[in-house]
Amino acid sequence: MTVQTIMGMKGRQRIAMITAYDYPTARLVDQAGVDGILVGDSLGMVVLGFENTLRVTLRDMLIHVAAVARAKPKALLIADMPFMTYETGVRDALRNASRLVRAGAEAVKPEGGQEIFDIVNNLVKFGIPVMGHIGLNPQRVLSLGGFKMVGKTEEQAKKLIEDAKALQEAGAFAIVIEMVPASVAKAVTESVKIPTICIGAGPHCDGQILVLHDVLGLTERPPSFAKRYVDLASVIRDAVAKYVNEVRSGEFPSPEYFKDIK
């Protein structure tokens, strides 16, 4: 899957994306047929146990991007640019995005709209594909006062459309729209020629993305918009509990699981 392939899917086929943060899950989601894999800074919350994404570092992202890249996915591999790795200017953005690309990313995703126009434009100009991210920007959770829906007012909705158009003009190949009213996401989608990918923003985008741990039932407090497709937490607990019981009873390891000198 390439950036050009994703762009060509707008209006033709819905785009299915999901997050992954390591080699085994990247291999599995790719085998399941996803179009894009995002190594999200959401790893701070679902993998590292932080309350938000702000403590995720570039080093964290490089380790997880490289792990996902080792699965050699057919899906497009996109990496989040963590907090304050691009806001400080074009030079920093280029340097940090290039490190993510060297680790295996095929595109990067900073958060923001018109205010990061120059950053997006320069990344694209120097050969690094960019996916935009508007609506709820988790990296701005402190100023937003929490993970809240964005775009409820006419003024906010208008700004989202303007942000989307600015990102398109800057050269972004797609835009994630997070936690905005469905009607607003629809208006944004219709206002641009590049694909939009919804997360908690309704059915009118060109595609959808969810966090893998939410889909698998591994998240303690999943967001209201996330659909759980399996209760993997119970499966894991039951399997490990059975192992613990067999170890304590002496049932494991039984002869087929060890060798001795004959």
PDB file of C-alpha atoms in Angstrom:
ATOM      1  CA  MET A   1       0.000   0.000   0.000  1.00  0.00           C
ATOM      2  CA  THR A   2       1.307   3.437  -0.919  1.00  0.00           C
ATOM      3  CA  VAL A   3       0.314   7.020  -0.221  1.00  0.00           C
ATOM      4  CA  GLN A   4      -0.933   7.268  -3.801  1.00  0.00           C
ATOM      5  CA  THR A   5      -3.066   4.142  -3.340  1.00  0.00           C
ATOM      6  CA  ILE A   6      -4.679   5.588  -0.210  1.00  0.00           C
ATOM      7  CA  MET A   7      -5.393   8.870  -1.987  1.00  0.00           C
ATOM      8  CA  GLY A   8      -6.978   7.003  -4.888  1.00  0.00           C
ATOM      9  CA  MET A   9      -9.403   5.231  -2.542  1.00  0.00           C
ATOM     10  CA  LYS A  10     -11.389   8.401  -1.805  1.00  0.00           C
ATOM     11  CA  GLY A  11     -14.924   7.944  -3.077  1.00  0.00           C
ATOM     12  CA  ARG A  12     -14.169   4.405  -4.272  1.00  0.00           C
ATOM     13  CA  GLN A  13     -13.464   2.221  -1.255  1.00  0.00           C
ATOM     14  CA  ARG A  14     -13.615   2.852   2.472  1.00  0.00           C
ATOM     15  CA  ILE A  15     -10.214   2.865   4.139  1.00  0.00           C
ATOM     16  CA  ALA A  16      -9.666   0.645   7.184  1.00  0.00           C
ATOM     17  CA  MET A  17      -6.819   1.621   9.515  1.00  0.00           C
ATOM     18  CA  ILE A  18      -5.753   0.502  12.970  1.00  0.00           C
ATOM     19  CA  THR A  19      -2.902   1.104  15.387  1.00  0.00           C
ATOM     20  CA  ALA A  20      -0.115  -1.338  16.197  1.00  0.00           C
ATOM     21  CA  TYR A  21       2.942  -0.904  18.377  1.00  0.00           C
ATOM     22  CA  ASP A  22       5.025  -4.082  18.061  1.00  0.00           C
ATOM     23  CA  TYR A  23       6.104  -6.837  15.686  1.00  0.00           C
ATOM     24  CA  PRO A  24       3.537  -9.564  16.480  1.00  0.00           C
ATOM     25  CA  THR A  25       0.458  -7.345  16.410  1.00  0.00           C
ATOM     26  CA  ALA A  26       1.670  -5.552  13.282  1.00  0.00           C
ATOM     27  CA  ARG A  27       2.031  -8.912  11.564  1.00  0.00           C
ATOM     28  CA  LEU A  28      -1.463  -9.979  12.609  1.00  0.00           C
ATOM     29  CA  VAL A  29      -3.321  -6.792  11.692  1.00  0.00           C
ATOM     30  CA  ASP A  30      -1.566  -6.753   8.339  1.00  0.00           C
ATOM     31  CA  GLN A  31      -2.629 -10.333   7.700  1.00  0.00           C
ATOM     32  CA  ALA A  32      -6.188  -9.230   8.551  1.00  0.00           C
ATOM     33  CA  GLY A  33      -6.083  -6.866   5.584  1.00  0.00           C
ATOM     34  CA  VAL A  34      -5.925  -3.343   7.001  1.00  0.00           C
ATOM     35  CA  ASP A  35      -5.002  -0.561   4.584  1.00  0.00           C
ATOM     36  CA  GLY A  36      -2.903   1.414   7.026  1.00  0.00           C
ATOM     37  CA  ILE A  37      -1.109   0.846  10.325  1.00  0.00           C
ATOM     38  CA  LEU A  38      -0.574   3.821  12.620  1.00  0.00           C
ATOM     39  CA  VAL A  39       2.123   3.626  15.235  1.00  0.00           C
ATOM     40  CA  GLY A  40       0.318   6.129  17.403  1.00  0.00           C
ATOM     41  CA  ASP A  41       1.586   8.061  20.377  1.00  0.00           C
ATOM     42  CA  SER A  42      -1.476   6.472  21.950  1.00  0.00           C
ATOM     43  CA  LEU A  43       1.097   3.846  22.922  1.00  0.00           C
ATOM     44  CA  GLY A  44       1.752   6.120  25.888  1.00  0.00           C
ATOM     45  CA  MET A  45      -1.686   5.269  27.240  1.00  0.00           C
ATOM     46  CA  VAL A  46      -2.369   1.701  26.068  1.00  0.00           C
ATOM     47  CA  VAL A  47       1.175   0.302  26.259  1.00  0.00           C
ATOM     48  CA  LEU A  48       3.124   2.452  28.734  1.00  0.00           C
ATOM     49  CA  GLY A  49       0.282   3.273  31.137  1.00  0.00           C
ATOM     50  CA  PHE A  50       0.418   7.084  31.012  1.00  0.00           C
ATOM     51  CA  GLU A  51      -2.721   9.212  31.462  1.00  0.00           C
ATOM     52  CA  ASN A  52      -2.196  10.952  28.111  1.00  0.00           C
ATOM     53  CA  THR A  53       0.224  11.082  25.186  1.00  0.00           C
ATOM     54  CA  LEU A  54       2.361  13.997  26.360  1.00  0.00           C
ATOM     55  CA  ARG A  55       5.117  11.908  27.958  1.00  0.00           C
ATOM     56  CA  VAL A  56       5.788   9.880  24.826  1.00  0.00           C
ATOM     57  CA  THR A  57       9.231  10.700  23.457  1.00  0.00           C
ATOM     58  CA  LEU A  58      10.729  10.443  20.007  1.00  0.00           C
ATOM     59  CA  ARG A  59      12.896   7.596  21.329  1.00  0.00           C
ATOM     60  CA  ASP A  60       9.751   5.710  22.362  1.00  0.00           C
ATOM     61  CA  MET A  61       8.293   6.176  18.903  1.00  0.00           C
ATOM     62  CA  LEU A  62      11.481   5.093  17.140  1.00  0.00           C
ATOM     63  CA  ILE A  63      11.588   1.825  19.099  1.00  0.00           C
ATOM     64  CA  HIS A  64       7.955   0.978  18.312  1.00  0.00           C
ATOM     65  CA  VAL A  65       8.076   2.118  14.680  1.00  0.00           C
ATOM     66  CA  ALA A  66      11.115  -0.067  14.088  1.00  0.00           C
ATOM     67  CA  ALA A  67       9.377  -3.041  15.727  1.00  0.00           C
ATOM     68  CA  VAL A  68       6.292  -2.637  13.520  1.00  0.00           C
ATOM     69  CA  ALA A  69       8.432  -2.149  10.415  1.00  0.00           C
ATOM     70  CA  ARG A  70      10.170  -5.481  11.042  1.00  0.00           C
ATOM     71  CA  ALA A  71       6.846  -7.182  10.300  1.00  0.00           C
ATOM     72  CA  LYS A  72       7.228  -5.836   6.741  1.00  0.00           C
ATOM     73  CA  PRO A  73       3.528  -4.947   6.476  1.00  0.00           C
ATOM     74  CA  LYS A  74       1.853  -4.495   3.115  1.00  0.00           C
ATOM     75  CA  ALA A  75      -0.268  -1.797   4.761  1.00  0.00           C
ATOM     76  CA  LEU A  76       0.969   1.793   4.738  1.00  0.00           C
ATOM     77  CA  LEU A  77       2.993   2.440   7.902  1.00  0.00           C
ATOM     78  CA  ILE A  78       2.379   5.848   9.464  1.00  0.00           C
ATOM     79  CA  ALA A  79       4.052   7.213  12.599  1.00  0.00           C
ATOM     80  CA  ASP A  80       2.770   9.869  14.960  1.00  0.00           C
ATOM     81  CA  MET A  81       5.118  12.742  15.640  1.00  0.00           C
ATOM     82  CA  PRO A  82       5.106  13.061  19.427  1.00  0.00           C
ATOM     83  CA  PHE A  83       4.538  16.212  21.454  1.00  0.00           C
ATOM     84  CA  MET A  84       7.039  19.021  20.782  1.00  0.00           C
ATOM     85  CA  THR A  85       8.963  17.231  18.055  1.00  0.00           C
ATOM     86  CA  TYR A  86       7.607  19.504  15.326  1.00  0.00           C
ATOM     87  CA  GLU A  87       5.949  22.514  16.968  1.00  0.00           C
ATOM     88  CA  THR A  88       9.349  24.120  17.563  1.00  0.00           C
ATOM     89  CA  GLY A  89       9.921  24.744  13.867  1.00  0.00           C
ATOM     90  CA  VAL A  90      10.528  23.373  10.419  1.00  0.00           C
ATOM     91  CA  ARG A  91      14.128  22.359  11.092  1.00  0.00           C
ATOM     92  CA  ASP A  92      13.211  20.254  14.124  1.00  0.00           C
ATOM     93  CA  ALA A  93      10.245  18.767  12.281  1.00  0.00           C
ATOM     94  CA  LEU A  94      12.423  17.702   9.342  1.00  0.00           C
ATOM     95  CA  ARG A  95      15.088  16.215  11.590  1.00  0.00           C
ATOM     96  CA  ASN A  96      12.635  14.270  13.750  1.00  0.00           C
ATOM     97  CA  ALA A  97      10.409  13.121  10.886  1.00  0.00           C
ATOM     98  CA  SER A  98      13.461  11.862   8.996  1.00  0.00           C
ATOM     99  CA  ARG A  99      14.419   9.731  12.014  1.00  0.00           C
ATOM    100  CA  LEU A 100      10.956   8.154  12.012  1.00  0.00           C
ATOM    101  CA  VAL A 101      11.280   7.445   8.292  1.00  0.00           C
ATOM    102  CA  ARG A 102      14.703   5.855   8.809  1.00  0.00           C
ATOM    103  CA  ALA A 103      13.110   3.658  11.496  1.00  0.00           C
ATOM    104  CA  GLY A 104      10.610   2.392   8.914  1.00  0.00           C
ATOM    105  CA  ALA A 105       7.730   4.859   8.742  1.00  0.00           C
ATOM    106  CA  GLU A 106       6.346   5.606   5.283  1.00  0.00           C
ATOM    107  CA  ALA A 107       4.516   8.743   6.442  1.00  0.00           C
ATOM    108  CA  VAL A 108       4.238  10.870   9.571  1.00  0.00           C
ATOM    109  CA  LYS A 109       1.293  12.444  11.379  1.00  0.00           C
ATOM    110  CA  PRO A 110       1.589  15.715  13.296  1.00  0.00           C
ATOM    111  CA  GLU A 111      -1.459  17.269  14.987  1.00  0.00           C
ATOM    112  CA  GLY A 112      -2.931  20.628  14.021  1.00  0.00           C
ATOM    113  CA  GLY A 113      -4.335  22.668  11.193  1.00  0.00           C
ATOM    114  CA  GLN A 114      -3.468  26.051   9.728  1.00  0.00           C
ATOM    115  CA  GLU A 115      -0.851  26.703  12.407  1.00  0.00           C
ATOM    116  CA  ILE A 116       1.375  23.879  11.109  1.00  0.00           C
ATOM    117  CA  PHE A 117       0.985  24.704   7.411  1.00  0.00           C
ATOM    118  CA  ASP A 118       4.678  25.533   6.920  1.00  0.00           C
ATOM    119  CA  ILE A 119       5.780  22.413   8.772  1.00  0.00           C
ATOM    120  CA  VAL A 120       3.578  20.116   6.676  1.00  0.00           C
ATOM    121  CA  ASN A 121       4.523  21.906   3.476  1.00  0.00           C
ATOM    122  CA  ASN A 122       8.246  21.546   4.130  1.00  0.00           C
ATOM    123  CA  LEU A 123       8.013  17.907   5.159  1.00  0.00           C
ATOM    124  CA  VAL A 124       6.186  17.106   1.927  1.00  0.00           C
ATOM    125  CA  LYS A 125       8.535  19.275  -0.114  1.00  0.00           C
ATOM    126  CA  PHE A 126      11.492  17.240   1.109  1.00  0.00           C
ATOM    127  CA  GLY A 127       9.876  13.876   0.419  1.00  0.00           C
ATOM    128  CA  ILE A 128       8.158  12.913   3.681  1.00  0.00           C
ATOM    129  CA  PRO A 129       4.436  12.158   3.218  1.00  0.00           C
ATOM    130  CA  VAL A 130       2.174  13.713   5.857  1.00  0.00           C
ATOM    131  CA  MET A 131      -1.188  12.669   7.225  1.00  0.00           C
ATOM    132  CA  GLY A 132      -2.976  15.515   9.008  1.00  0.00           C
ATOM    133  CA  HIS A 133      -4.915  15.338  12.267  1.00  0.00           C
ATOM    134  CA  ILE A 134      -7.673  17.795  13.203  1.00  0.00           C
ATOM    135  CA  GLY A 135     -10.556  17.936  15.651  1.00  0.00           C
ATOM    136  CA  LEU A 136      -9.541  16.673  19.060  1.00  0.00           C
ATOM    137  CA  ASN A 137      -5.751  16.916  19.234  1.00  0.00           C
ATOM    138  CA  PRO A 138      -4.741  14.675  22.166  1.00  0.00           C
ATOM    139  CA  GLN A 139      -1.411  16.487  22.458  1.00  0.00           C
ATOM    140  CA  ARG A 140      -3.374  19.606  23.441  1.00  0.00           C
ATOM    141  CA  VAL A 141      -5.375  17.880  26.150  1.00  0.00           C
ATOM    142  CA  LEU A 142      -4.108  20.275  28.825  1.00  0.00           C
ATOM    143  CA  SER A 143      -5.377  23.384  27.046  1.00  0.00           C
ATOM    144  CA  LEU A 144      -8.614  21.632  26.026  1.00  0.00           C
ATOM    145  CA  GLY A 145      -9.335  20.588  29.593  1.00  0.00           C
ATOM    146  CA  GLY A 146      -9.683  16.913  28.710  1.00  0.00           C
ATOM    147  CA  PHE A 147     -10.567  14.624  25.831  1.00  0.00           C
ATOM    148  CA  LYS A 148     -13.607  16.565  24.649  1.00  0.00           C
ATOM    149  CA  MET A 149     -15.561  16.759  21.401  1.00  0.00           C
ATOM    150  CA  VAL A 150     -14.523  19.602  19.104  1.00  0.00           C
ATOM    151  CA  GLY A 151     -16.650  21.364  16.484  1.00  0.00           C
ATOM    152  CA  LYS A 152     -19.922  21.826  18.346  1.00  0.00           C
ATOM    153  CA  THR A 153     -20.239  25.502  17.458  1.00  0.00           C
ATOM    154  CA  GLU A 154     -20.582  27.033  14.010  1.00  0.00           C
ATOM    155  CA  GLU A 155     -17.291  28.870  14.521  1.00  0.00           C
ATOM    156  CA  GLN A 156     -15.451  25.673  15.455  1.00  0.00           C
ATOM    157  CA  ALA A 157     -16.970  23.790  12.534  1.00  0.00           C
ATOM    158  CA  LYS A 158     -15.887  26.516  10.127  1.00  0.00           C
ATOM    159  CA  LYS A 159     -12.351  26.402  11.526  1.00  0.00           C
ATOM    160  CA  LEU A 160     -12.183  22.628  11.034  1.00  0.00           C
ATOM    161  CA  ILE A 161     -13.048  23.044   7.360  1.00  0.00           C
ATOM    162  CA  GLU A 162     -10.442  25.780   7.010  1.00  0.00           C
ATOM    163  CA  ASP A 163      -7.864  23.594   8.755  1.00  0.00           C
ATOM    164  CA  ALA A 164      -8.603  20.677   6.432  1.00  0.00           C
ATOM    165  CA  LYS A 165      -8.260  22.857   3.359  1.00  0.00           C
ATOM    166  CA  ALA A 166      -4.990  24.283   4.671  1.00  0.00           C
ATOM    167  CA  LEU A 167      -3.566  20.801   5.257  1.00  0.00           C
ATOM    168  CA  GLN A 168      -4.607  19.767   1.758  1.00  0.00           C
ATOM    169  CA  GLU A 169      -2.956  22.844   0.293  1.00  0.00           C
ATOM    170  CA  ALA A 170       0.185  22.149   2.324  1.00  0.00           C
ATOM    171  CA  GLY A 171       0.415  18.730   0.692  1.00  0.00           C
ATOM    172  CA  ALA A 172      -1.088  16.287   3.209  1.00  0.00           C
ATOM    173  CA  PHE A 173      -2.282  13.073   1.542  1.00  0.00           C
ATOM    174  CA  ALA A 174      -5.045  12.372   4.101  1.00  0.00           C
ATOM    175  CA  ILE A 175      -6.508  13.775   7.316  1.00  0.00           C
ATOM    176  CA  VAL A 176      -7.583  12.111  10.547  1.00  0.00           C
ATOM    177  CA  ILE A 177     -10.689  13.740  12.064  1.00  0.00           C
ATOM    178  CA  GLU A 178     -11.064  12.950  15.759  1.00  0.00           C
ATOM    179  CA  MET A 179     -14.094  13.390  17.981  1.00  0.00           C
ATOM    180  CA  VAL A 180     -16.160  15.924  16.053  1.00  0.00           C
ATOM    181  CA  PRO A 181     -19.910  15.796  15.334  1.00  0.00           C
ATOM    182  CA  ALA A 182     -20.730  13.463  12.440  1.00  0.00           C
ATOM    183  CA  SER A 183     -22.346  16.241  10.415  1.00  0.00           C
ATOM    184  CA  VAL A 184     -19.215  18.364  10.765  1.00  0.00           C
ATOM    185  CA  ALA A 185     -16.978  15.466   9.724  1.00  0.00           C
ATOM    186  CA  LYS A 186     -19.215  15.054   6.678  1.00  0.00           C
ATOM    187  CA  ALA A 187     -18.836  18.736   5.781  1.00  0.00           C
ATOM    188  CA  VAL A 188     -15.059  18.524   6.189  1.00  0.00           C
ATOM    189  CA  THR A 189     -14.889  15.380   4.048  1.00  0.00           C
ATOM    190  CA  GLU A 190     -16.879  17.039   1.285  1.00  0.00           C
ATOM    191  CA  SER A 191     -14.675  20.140   1.405  1.00  0.00           C
ATOM    192  CA  VAL A 192     -11.413  18.386   0.489  1.00  0.00           C
ATOM    193  CA  LYS A 193     -10.197  16.117  -2.296  1.00  0.00           C
ATOM    194  CA  ILE A 194      -7.972  13.994  -0.053  1.00  0.00           C
ATOM    195  CA  PRO A 195      -9.277  11.132   2.108  1.00  0.00           C
ATOM    196  CA  THR A 196     -10.514  11.749   5.633  1.00  0.00           C
ATOM    197  CA  ILE A 197     -10.192   9.097   8.331  1.00  0.00           C
ATOM    198  CA  CYS A 198     -12.636   9.237  11.229  1.00  0.00           C
ATOM    199  CA  ILE A 199     -12.051   8.274  14.834  1.00  0.00           C
ATOM    200  CA  GLY A 200     -15.120   9.007  16.908  1.00  0.00           C
ATOM    201  CA  ALA A 201     -16.456  11.284  14.176  1.00  0.00           C
ATOM    202  CA  GLY A 202     -19.185   9.223  12.547  1.00  0.00           C
ATOM    203  CA  PRO A 203     -19.702   7.310   9.296  1.00  0.00           C
ATOM    204  CA  HIS A 204     -19.214  10.027   6.702  1.00  0.00           C
ATOM    205  CA  CYS A 205     -15.420  10.001   6.384  1.00  0.00           C
ATOM    206  CA  ASP A 206     -13.571   8.096   3.688  1.00  0.00           C
ATOM    207  CA  GLY A 207     -12.255   5.657   6.282  1.00  0.00           C
ATOM    208  CA  GLN A 208     -12.028   4.742   9.941  1.00  0.00           C
ATOM    209  CA  ILE A 209      -9.268   4.155  12.458  1.00  0.00           C
ATOM    210  CA  LEU A 210      -9.374   2.678  15.945  1.00  0.00           C
ATOM    211  CA  VAL A 211      -6.812   1.853  18.614  1.00  0.00           C
ATOM    212  CA  LEU A 212      -6.017  -1.862  18.504  1.00  0.00           C
ATOM    213  CA  HIS A 213      -6.258  -2.310  22.268  1.00  0.00           C
ATOM    214  CA  ASP A 214      -9.796  -0.890  22.223  1.00  0.00           C
ATOM    215  CA  VAL A 215     -10.808  -3.299  19.454  1.00  0.00           C
ATOM    216  CA  LEU A 216      -9.354  -6.277  21.345  1.00  0.00           C
ATOM    217  CA  GLY A 217     -10.897  -5.405  24.705  1.00  0.00           C
ATOM    218  CA  LEU A 218      -7.570  -4.703  26.406  1.00  0.00           C
ATOM    219  CA  THR A 219      -8.264  -1.092  27.381  1.00  0.00           C
ATOM    220  CA  GLU A 220      -9.403  -0.460  30.952  1.00  0.00           C
ATOM    221  CA  ARG A 221     -11.478   2.609  30.104  1.00  0.00           C
ATOM    222  CA  PRO A 222     -12.072   2.685  26.348  1.00  0.00           C
ATOM    223  CA  PRO A 223     -13.576   5.785  24.712  1.00  0.00           C
ATOM    224  CA  SER A 224     -17.298   5.718  24.001  1.00  0.00           C
ATOM    225  CA  PHE A 225     -16.777   5.593  20.224  1.00  0.00           C
ATOM    226  CA  ALA A 226     -14.569   2.473  20.286  1.00  0.00           C
ATOM    227  CA  LYS A 227     -16.202  -0.851  19.412  1.00  0.00           C
ATOM    228  CA  ARG A 228     -14.839  -3.912  21.212  1.00  0.00           C
ATOM    229  CA  TYR A 229     -14.765  -6.873  18.827  1.00  0.00           C
ATOM    230  CA  VAL A 230     -13.424  -9.430  21.325  1.00  0.00           C
ATOM    231  CA  ASP A 231     -12.817  -9.645  25.075  1.00  0.00           C
ATOM    232  CA  LEU A 232      -9.165 -10.589  24.794  1.00  0.00           C
ATOM    233  CA  ALA A 233      -8.492  -9.452  28.363  1.00  0.00           C
ATOM    234  CA  SER A 234     -10.582 -12.379  29.663  1.00  0.00           C
ATOM    235  CA  VAL A 235      -8.892 -14.799  27.272  1.00  0.00           C
ATOM    236  CA  ILE A 236      -5.453 -13.742  28.527  1.00  0.00           C
ATOM    237  CA  ARG A 237      -6.457 -13.852  32.195  1.00  0.00           C
ATOM    238  CA  ASP A 238      -7.997 -17.308  31.808  1.00  0.00           C
ATOM    239  CA  ALA A 239      -4.971 -18.684  29.945  1.00  0.00           C
ATOM    240  CA  VAL A 240      -2.454 -17.335  32.477  1.00  0.00           C
ATOM    241  CA  ALA A 241      -4.588 -18.465  35.422  1.00  0.00           C
ATOM    242  CA  LYS A 242      -4.655 -21.980  33.954  1.00  0.00           C
ATOM    243  CA  TYR A 243      -0.865 -21.892  33.552  1.00  0.00           C
ATOM    244  CA  VAL A 244      -0.427 -20.744  37.165  1.00  0.00           C
ATOM    245  CA  ASN A 245      -2.665 -23.543  38.434  1.00  0.00           C
ATOM    246  CA  GLU A 246      -0.818 -26.195  36.401  1.00  0.00           C
ATOM    247  CA  VAL A 247       2.568 -24.994  37.639  1.00  0.00           C
ATOM    248  CA  ARG A 248       1.426 -25.076  41.266  1.00  0.00           C
ATOM    249  CA  SER A 249      -0.170 -28.509  40.870  1.00  0.00           C
ATOM    250  CA  GLY A 250       2.829 -29.930  39.050  1.00  0.00           C
ATOM    251  CA  GLU A 251       0.789 -30.702  35.943  1.00  0.00           C
ATOM    252  CA  PHE A 252       3.085 -28.443  33.894  1.00  0.00           C
ATOM    253  CA  PRO A 253       5.559 -29.261  32.541  1.00  0.00           C
ATOM    254  CA  SER A 254       4.339 -32.705  31.569  1.00  0.00           C
ATOM    255  CA  PRO A 255       6.736 -35.046  29.655  1.00  0.00           C
ATOM    256  CA  GLU A 256       5.921 -33.691  26.193  1.00  0.00           C
ATOM    257  CA  TYR A 257       7.269 -30.272  27.232  1.00  0.00           C
ATOM    258  CA  PHE A 258      10.781 -31.243  28.328  1.00  0.00           C
ATOM    259  CA  LYS A 259      13.651 -33.545  27.442  1.00  0.00           C
ATOM    260  CA  ASP A 260      16.135 -35.471  29.530  1.00  0.00           C
ATOM    261  CA  ILE A 261      19.340 -37.442  28.925  1.00  0.00           C
ATOM    262  CA  LYS A 262      18.567 -40.944  27.739  1.00  0.00           C
TER     263      LYS A 262
END
